[in-house]
Amino acid sequence: MTEHVPGWPDVDRILADVRPPVFPAVDFPITSHGAVEDDATAGIAAAVEACSASGGGRVVVPPGTWHTGPIHLRSHVDLHVSEGATLRFSTDPADYLPVVETRYEGVEVLNYSPMIYANGCTDIAITGTGTLDGQGSWDTWWQWFHECDEEFKRLREQSWYGVPLADRDAGQRLRSSFVQPYNCTNVLIEGVTLVRSPFWQLHPVLCRNVTIRDVVIDSQGPNNDGIDLESCRSVVVSRCVIDAGDDCIALKSGREADGLRVDVPTEDVLIEDCELRVKYGAITLGSDLTGGIRNVYVRNCRIDGPYFALYIKTNAVRGGFVENVYLRDVAVAKVLKEVVQCNFYRGEGEAGPLTPYVRNVELRGVRVKQARNALLLRGYRHSRIEDFRLLDCDFTVDQPSTVQHAALSFDNVTVNGNPIKDVHQVR
């Protein structure tokens, strides 16, 4: 008989809702449409067009190194990157024009195209065991990390003042995501390896029914999140291995004025059997969570090397909510800071018009071999972190925890071998 754990039966509903797309058994080799290794852009585009027009199938990238510009998927197309195949993307920004509808750190913008992009599509996939190489480096995309502050500040101001998307000037130094399905339904990303990403790596936005499995991410660029699920519903992430330059898996829902206007949460997410390594949060919720995040389940994951195992971050400028978050049977070899940081003082802190809230967060069966602290929980006096529970957990840590304006409970929890009964014992 399956053990009944409160909250967890809802996972069955998520698994029933999430079904990977199925494609006709018809292949469209890119070489049959004019692709050559030195310049495959037009051949890939022609294969995608022919595949979609015929009712769907696989666009097959054979073994070899294929140099390409952006790839725009269409409905019913599976981009299959074969074993031994590498798609190596251009580093010339001009190749990613004209601009497309996208988001930059939660704000809507017309920007350079992501390297693989789809907008408003149904039944799309990226599969195979080949490699996607964004060629990111400090000589190419990554240098923009130090050059975009003023442009992003202007974009945020345009959002607050309600400037229509068509009139927003993104400037020239906002990096685009590596892979972005935008407003798509029935999405599968499976088996591929991503390296040298220009920015966020897998970034579904406003998508429904998303499956990401058996993906390897190895890219240490600045602010290079591994998987960002933004304003998405019904998502399963499984058996992925992630080394990222920022958060491994981040859940988001838009930012500030755009987040309030679009008002689409990220919800019904299952993350299981993943290996999460560096750099910041292994599982992160926020900080772009103005639209809210709910119903998140994490189980049977292994964490080794980031700053935090669970990182929930917001402030009074971004606001939003987090509710119904469950971690179960998670093994943490090492985190550099807190096992859990839930912090309302990210960036602007209380200096804003919105009031975030966090409630119903549970860690069950979490084992931690090495951490600086077990917890850093900082809510507001007027908006406490509510119903934060630790059950059957064991932590080995170097320093006491910090808990401010948080309702915290324990059941069979030990820290450095000592049973914990109340919040004062972990401070």
Tab-separated table of C-alpha atoms in Angstrom, residues 280-281 283-290 293 307-322 337-351 354-359 361 372-386 388 402-406:
chain	number	residue	atom	x	y	z
A	280	TYR	CA	22.867	29.514	-6.469
A	281	GLY	CA	19.536	27.861	-5.708
A	283	ILE	CA	15.254	24.795	-6.514
A	284	THR	CA	14.391	28.503	-6.640
A	285	LEU	CA	11.016	30.208	-6.479
A	286	GLY	CA	11.307	33.846	-7.549
A	287	SER	CA	12.436	36.433	-7.485
A	288	ASP	CA	10.212	37.262	-10.466
A	289	LEU	CA	7.028	35.911	-8.871
A	290	THR	CA	4.562	38.774	-9.110
A	293	ILE	CA	3.614	30.203	-7.665
A	307	TYR	CA	24.353	28.032	-2.203
A	308	PHE	CA	20.829	26.873	-1.286
A	309	ALA	CA	18.781	23.705	-1.676
A	310	LEU	CA	15.453	25.618	-1.603
A	311	TYR	CA	15.526	29.349	-2.292
A	312	ILE	CA	12.340	31.457	-2.102
A	313	LYS	CA	12.976	35.123	-2.794
A	314	THR	CA	10.846	38.219	-3.276
A	315	ASN	CA	10.290	41.740	-1.924
A	316	ALA	CA	7.657	44.491	-1.754
A	317	VAL	CA	8.383	45.634	-5.329
A	318	ARG	CA	7.812	42.202	-6.896
A	319	GLY	CA	5.234	40.924	-4.393
A	320	GLY	CA	3.488	37.728	-5.414
A	321	PHE	CA	2.830	34.560	-3.467
A	322	VAL	CA	4.202	31.068	-2.933
A	337	LYS	CA	24.882	28.664	2.684
A	338	GLU	CA	21.404	27.773	3.965
A	339	VAL	CA	19.580	24.562	3.194
A	340	VAL	CA	16.482	26.758	2.932
A	341	GLN	CA	16.449	30.495	2.449
A	342	CYS	CA	13.009	32.122	2.287
A	343	ASN	CA	13.637	35.829	2.176
A	344	PHE	CA	11.286	38.786	1.626
A	345	TYR	CA	14.232	41.201	1.654
A	346	ARG	CA	15.706	40.394	-1.753
A	347	GLY	CA	16.843	43.693	-3.329
A	348	GLU	CA	14.391	46.437	-2.360
A	349	GLY	CA	13.081	44.685	0.759
A	350	GLU	CA	9.994	46.415	2.220
A	351	ALA	CA	10.397	49.543	0.054
A	354	LEU	CA	3.181	45.057	-2.864
A	355	THR	CA	2.926	42.527	-0.057
A	356	PRO	CA	4.254	39.034	-0.788
A	357	TYR	CA	3.171	35.988	1.143
A	358	VAL	CA	4.457	32.432	1.553
A	359	ARG	CA	2.458	29.617	3.126
A	361	VAL	CA	5.855	24.754	2.656
A	372	ARG	CA	26.514	26.575	6.748
A	373	ASN	CA	22.998	26.981	8.205
A	374	ALA	CA	19.800	24.980	8.171
A	375	LEU	CA	17.416	27.933	7.697
A	376	LEU	CA	17.203	31.602	6.935
A	377	LEU	CA	13.522	32.597	7.039
A	378	ARG	CA	12.721	36.331	6.916
A	379	GLY	CA	9.130	37.414	6.453
A	380	TYR	CA	7.560	40.767	7.215
A	381	ARG	CA	5.958	41.636	10.522
A	382	HIS	CA	2.714	42.297	8.621
A	383	SER	CA	3.113	39.263	6.310
A	384	ARG	CA	4.637	36.308	8.104
A	385	ILE	CA	5.841	33.119	6.472
A	386	GLU	CA	3.034	30.758	7.441
A	388	PHE	CA	6.506	26.085	7.258
A	402	THR	CA	17.873	32.792	11.440
A	403	VAL	CA	14.083	32.818	11.732
A	404	GLN	CA	12.140	36.104	11.706
A	405	HIS	CA	8.370	36.465	11.321
A	406	ALA	CA	7.824	32.832	10.359
